[in-house]
Amino acid sequence: MKIFKILLAAALFACSLWAVSENEIKQEVTKRTDEAIKVLKDANLDNAAKSKALFAIFDPLFDFKQMAKISLGKRYNSLSASEQKQFDEAFEQKLKSSYIDKLLSYTNQEINIKDASKPQPNRYWLNSELISEGKPYEFVYKFYDAKERGWLIYDLDIIGVSIIQTYRSQFADLLDNTDFATLIAKLNQTTLPNQGDK
């Protein structure tokens, strides 16, 4: 589980400040990975400042709303608009809170952006790896064509395991035995480092 979270943290390095076209994905991911690593190595920044800088780098490339929707499956459409908004926000915070500590504990692991594939015309999978203690661990950024917003990440595969499908299974099990309010309460149990004013 530890290496799983480290790999997700590595994946979150790869980010953009603007929408990218299909032809720009690999170059942009590589560039933003390098920028994120520089932030993590900056001894002049405390954890709150690093967190704020990292989120500024990667947030625009991730479609957190789409990720939230997929993670809840068919149940998402049965929610009211206000409930959907509440879930979207809680899910995004949960995803970030779960892995920011792993980002901040980065210790010079090597990250390589590799080749890509297109399983569907509107899907683009960028294969990558993290080298930890000499051993490679594969992960895949899964992009989809969000039209005017460019190509955005909707899922991450870490050593063959889908992050979003894992959440989907957990949420389904929980909602089979409890209610939406309990799910939101559980999602809100973790908090992000104080990032100050945005």
Short mmCIF file of C-alpha atoms in Angstrom, two decimals:
data_model
loop_
_atom_site.label_atom_id
_atom_site.label_comp_id
_atom_site.label_asym_id
_atom_site.label_seq_id
_atom_site.Cartn_x
_atom_site.Cartn_y
_atom_site.Cartn_z
CA MET A 1 0.00 0.00 0.00
CA LYS A 2 2.86 2.40 0.74
CA ILE A 3 4.37 2.11 -2.75
CA PHE A 4 0.84 2.44 -4.18
CA LYS A 5 0.43 5.82 -2.49
CA ILE A 6 3.93 6.93 -3.45
CA LEU A 7 3.11 6.13 -7.08
CA LEU A 8 -0.10 8.14 -6.92
CA ALA A 9 1.86 11.01 -5.42
CA ALA A 10 4.31 10.75 -8.32
CA ALA A 11 1.42 10.82 -10.75
CA LEU A 12 0.10 13.98 -9.18
CA PHE A 13 3.40 15.69 -10.03
CA ALA A 14 2.37 15.87 -13.66
CA CYS A 15 0.26 18.91 -14.16
CA SER A 16 -0.50 21.94 -16.26
CA LEU A 17 -1.57 25.52 -15.82
CA TRP A 18 -3.65 25.43 -19.00
CA ALA A 19 -5.57 22.99 -21.18
CA VAL A 20 -3.40 20.91 -23.47
CA SER A 21 -3.97 19.38 -26.87
CA GLU A 22 -3.33 15.70 -27.53
CA ASN A 23 0.04 16.44 -29.13
CA GLU A 24 1.18 18.42 -26.08
CA ILE A 25 0.31 15.91 -23.36
CA LYS A 26 3.61 14.06 -22.99
CA GLN A 27 5.75 17.21 -23.18
CA GLU A 28 3.53 19.08 -20.74
CA VAL A 29 3.42 16.22 -18.24
CA THR A 30 7.20 15.95 -18.32
CA LYS A 31 7.61 19.69 -17.85
CA ARG A 32 5.18 19.91 -14.94
CA THR A 33 6.73 16.86 -13.29
CA ASP A 34 10.06 18.67 -13.25
CA GLU A 35 8.44 21.83 -11.84
CA ALA A 36 6.73 19.89 -9.06
CA ILE A 37 9.96 18.16 -8.07
CA LYS A 38 11.70 21.54 -7.81
CA VAL A 39 8.98 22.69 -5.41
CA LEU A 40 9.41 19.58 -3.27
CA LYS A 41 13.17 20.06 -3.10
CA ASP A 42 12.92 23.73 -2.10
CA ALA A 43 14.11 23.88 1.52
CA ASN A 44 12.85 27.47 1.82
CA LEU A 45 9.21 26.36 1.59
CA ASP A 46 7.25 24.83 4.44
CA ASN A 47 4.70 22.07 3.84
CA ALA A 48 1.77 24.44 3.55
CA ALA A 49 3.56 26.53 0.91
CA LYS A 50 4.63 23.41 -0.97
CA SER A 51 1.08 22.07 -0.93
CA LYS A 52 -0.30 25.32 -2.31
CA ALA A 53 2.34 25.40 -5.08
CA LEU A 54 1.77 21.74 -6.03
CA PHE A 55 -1.98 22.18 -6.27
CA ALA A 56 -1.48 25.26 -8.44
CA ILE A 57 0.60 23.12 -10.78
CA PHE A 58 -1.60 20.08 -11.12
CA ASP A 59 -5.22 21.11 -10.43
CA PRO A 60 -6.07 22.37 -13.94
CA LEU A 61 -5.07 19.10 -15.60
CA PHE A 62 -7.29 16.89 -13.45
CA ASP A 63 -11.04 16.73 -13.99
CA PHE A 64 -11.98 16.19 -10.36
CA LYS A 65 -15.70 16.52 -11.10
CA GLN A 66 -15.55 13.76 -13.72
CA MET A 67 -13.49 11.60 -11.35
CA ALA A 68 -16.08 12.12 -8.61
CA LYS A 69 -18.93 11.25 -10.96
CA ILE A 70 -17.30 8.03 -12.15
CA SER A 71 -16.41 7.03 -8.59
CA LEU A 72 -20.06 7.14 -7.54
CA GLY A 73 -21.42 5.42 -10.67
CA LYS A 74 -25.18 5.45 -11.33
CA ARG A 75 -25.89 6.79 -7.87
CA TYR A 76 -24.41 10.15 -8.89
CA ASN A 77 -27.34 10.97 -11.20
CA SER A 78 -29.83 10.28 -8.42
CA LEU A 79 -28.37 13.07 -6.31
CA SER A 80 -29.77 16.59 -6.33
CA ALA A 81 -27.63 19.37 -7.80
CA SER A 82 -26.66 20.55 -4.31
CA GLU A 83 -25.75 17.00 -3.25
CA GLN A 84 -23.64 16.54 -6.38
CA LYS A 85 -21.76 19.74 -5.60
CA GLN A 86 -21.27 18.64 -2.00
CA PHE A 87 -19.95 15.26 -3.13
CA ASP A 88 -17.68 16.77 -5.81
CA GLU A 89 -16.02 19.04 -3.26
CA ALA A 90 -15.70 16.34 -0.59
CA PHE A 91 -14.27 13.83 -3.07
CA GLU A 92 -11.67 16.29 -4.37
CA GLN A 93 -10.57 17.15 -0.84
CA LYS A 94 -10.42 13.47 0.10
CA LEU A 95 -8.27 12.61 -2.91
CA LYS A 96 -5.84 15.42 -2.17
CA SER A 97 -5.75 14.86 1.57
CA SER A 98 -5.07 11.16 1.14
CA TYR A 99 -1.88 11.67 -0.79
CA ILE A 100 -0.41 15.10 -0.05
CA ASP A 101 1.69 13.60 2.75
CA LYS A 102 3.21 11.19 0.24
CA LEU A 103 4.00 14.07 -2.10
CA LEU A 104 5.69 15.94 0.72
CA SER A 105 7.76 12.88 1.68
CA TYR A 106 9.33 12.68 -1.78
CA THR A 107 12.96 11.53 -1.52
CA ASN A 108 14.51 11.82 -4.98
CA GLN A 109 12.78 8.86 -6.63
CA GLU A 110 13.21 8.89 -10.41
CA ILE A 111 10.09 9.45 -12.50
CA ASN A 112 10.08 8.55 -16.20
CA ILE A 113 7.37 9.55 -18.66
CA LYS A 114 7.27 6.85 -21.33
CA ASP A 115 5.11 5.95 -24.33
CA ALA A 116 1.39 6.49 -24.93
CA SER A 117 -1.55 4.60 -26.41
CA LYS A 118 -5.07 5.43 -27.56
CA PRO A 119 -7.56 2.68 -26.65
CA GLN A 120 -10.34 4.89 -28.05
CA PRO A 121 -10.35 8.06 -30.19
CA ASN A 122 -11.26 10.19 -27.16
CA ARG A 123 -8.91 8.41 -24.72
CA TYR A 124 -5.15 8.84 -24.30
CA TRP A 125 -3.14 6.76 -21.86
CA LEU A 126 0.33 7.97 -20.93
CA ASN A 127 2.54 5.24 -19.50
CA SER A 128 5.02 6.24 -16.80
CA GLU A 129 7.16 4.69 -14.12
CA LEU A 130 8.65 5.51 -10.76
CA ILE A 131 12.03 4.04 -9.86
CA SER A 132 12.29 3.39 -6.12
CA GLU A 133 15.35 1.63 -4.68
CA GLY A 134 16.24 0.47 -8.17
CA LYS A 135 12.86 -1.17 -8.84
CA PRO A 136 10.43 0.18 -11.47
CA TYR A 137 6.74 0.65 -10.68
CA GLU A 138 4.38 1.35 -13.56
CA PHE A 139 1.55 3.87 -13.53
CA VAL A 140 -0.71 5.25 -16.25
CA TYR A 141 -2.31 8.68 -16.63
CA LYS A 142 -5.71 8.22 -18.26
CA PHE A 143 -6.79 11.30 -20.22
CA TYR A 144 -10.03 11.96 -22.04
CA ASP A 145 -10.95 14.61 -24.58
CA ALA A 146 -12.87 17.26 -22.63
CA LYS A 147 -13.42 19.24 -25.86
CA GLU A 148 -12.90 22.99 -25.33
CA ARG A 149 -11.16 22.31 -22.00
CA GLY A 150 -8.53 20.18 -23.70
CA TRP A 151 -7.36 16.75 -22.56
CA LEU A 152 -7.87 16.08 -18.86
CA ILE A 153 -7.06 13.23 -16.49
CA TYR A 154 -10.07 11.18 -15.40
CA ASP A 155 -8.27 8.25 -13.76
CA LEU A 156 -4.88 6.85 -12.75
CA ASP A 157 -3.79 3.23 -12.90
CA ILE A 158 -1.18 2.39 -10.25
CA ILE A 159 0.49 -0.99 -10.80
CA GLY A 160 -2.57 -2.08 -12.75
CA VAL A 161 -5.12 -0.82 -10.22
CA SER A 162 -7.55 1.98 -11.11
CA ILE A 163 -7.77 4.68 -8.45
CA ILE A 164 -11.31 5.64 -9.45
CA GLN A 165 -12.58 2.06 -9.65
CA THR A 166 -11.13 1.42 -6.19
CA TYR A 167 -13.07 4.38 -4.80
CA ARG A 168 -16.16 3.26 -6.71
CA SER A 169 -16.07 -0.15 -5.04
CA GLN A 170 -15.55 1.40 -1.60
CA PHE A 171 -18.40 3.89 -2.06
CA ALA A 172 -20.78 1.22 -3.37
CA ASP A 173 -20.10 -1.00 -0.36
CA LEU A 174 -20.65 1.92 2.01
CA LEU A 175 -23.88 3.10 0.37
CA ASP A 176 -25.28 -0.44 0.37
CA ASN A 177 -25.21 -0.28 4.16
CA THR A 178 -25.63 3.39 5.04
CA ASP A 179 -26.70 6.74 3.56
CA PHE A 180 -25.28 9.66 1.58
CA ALA A 181 -24.79 11.82 4.69
CA THR A 182 -22.54 9.16 6.21
CA LEU A 183 -20.48 8.97 3.02
CA ILE A 184 -19.97 12.73 3.02
CA ALA A 185 -19.02 12.66 6.70
CA LYS A 186 -16.39 9.99 6.04
CA LEU A 187 -14.99 11.91 3.07
CA ASN A 188 -14.71 15.03 5.21
CA GLN A 189 -12.78 13.31 8.00
CA THR A 190 -9.40 14.24 6.50
CA THR A 191 -8.15 17.77 5.93
CA LEU A 192 -5.50 19.39 3.83
CA PRO A 193 -2.48 21.26 5.24
CA ASN A 194 -3.23 24.92 5.90
CA GLN A 195 -2.48 26.59 2.58
CA GLY A 196 -3.25 30.12 3.63
CA ASP A 197 -5.15 32.49 1.37
CA LYS A 198 -5.60 31.35 -2.22
#
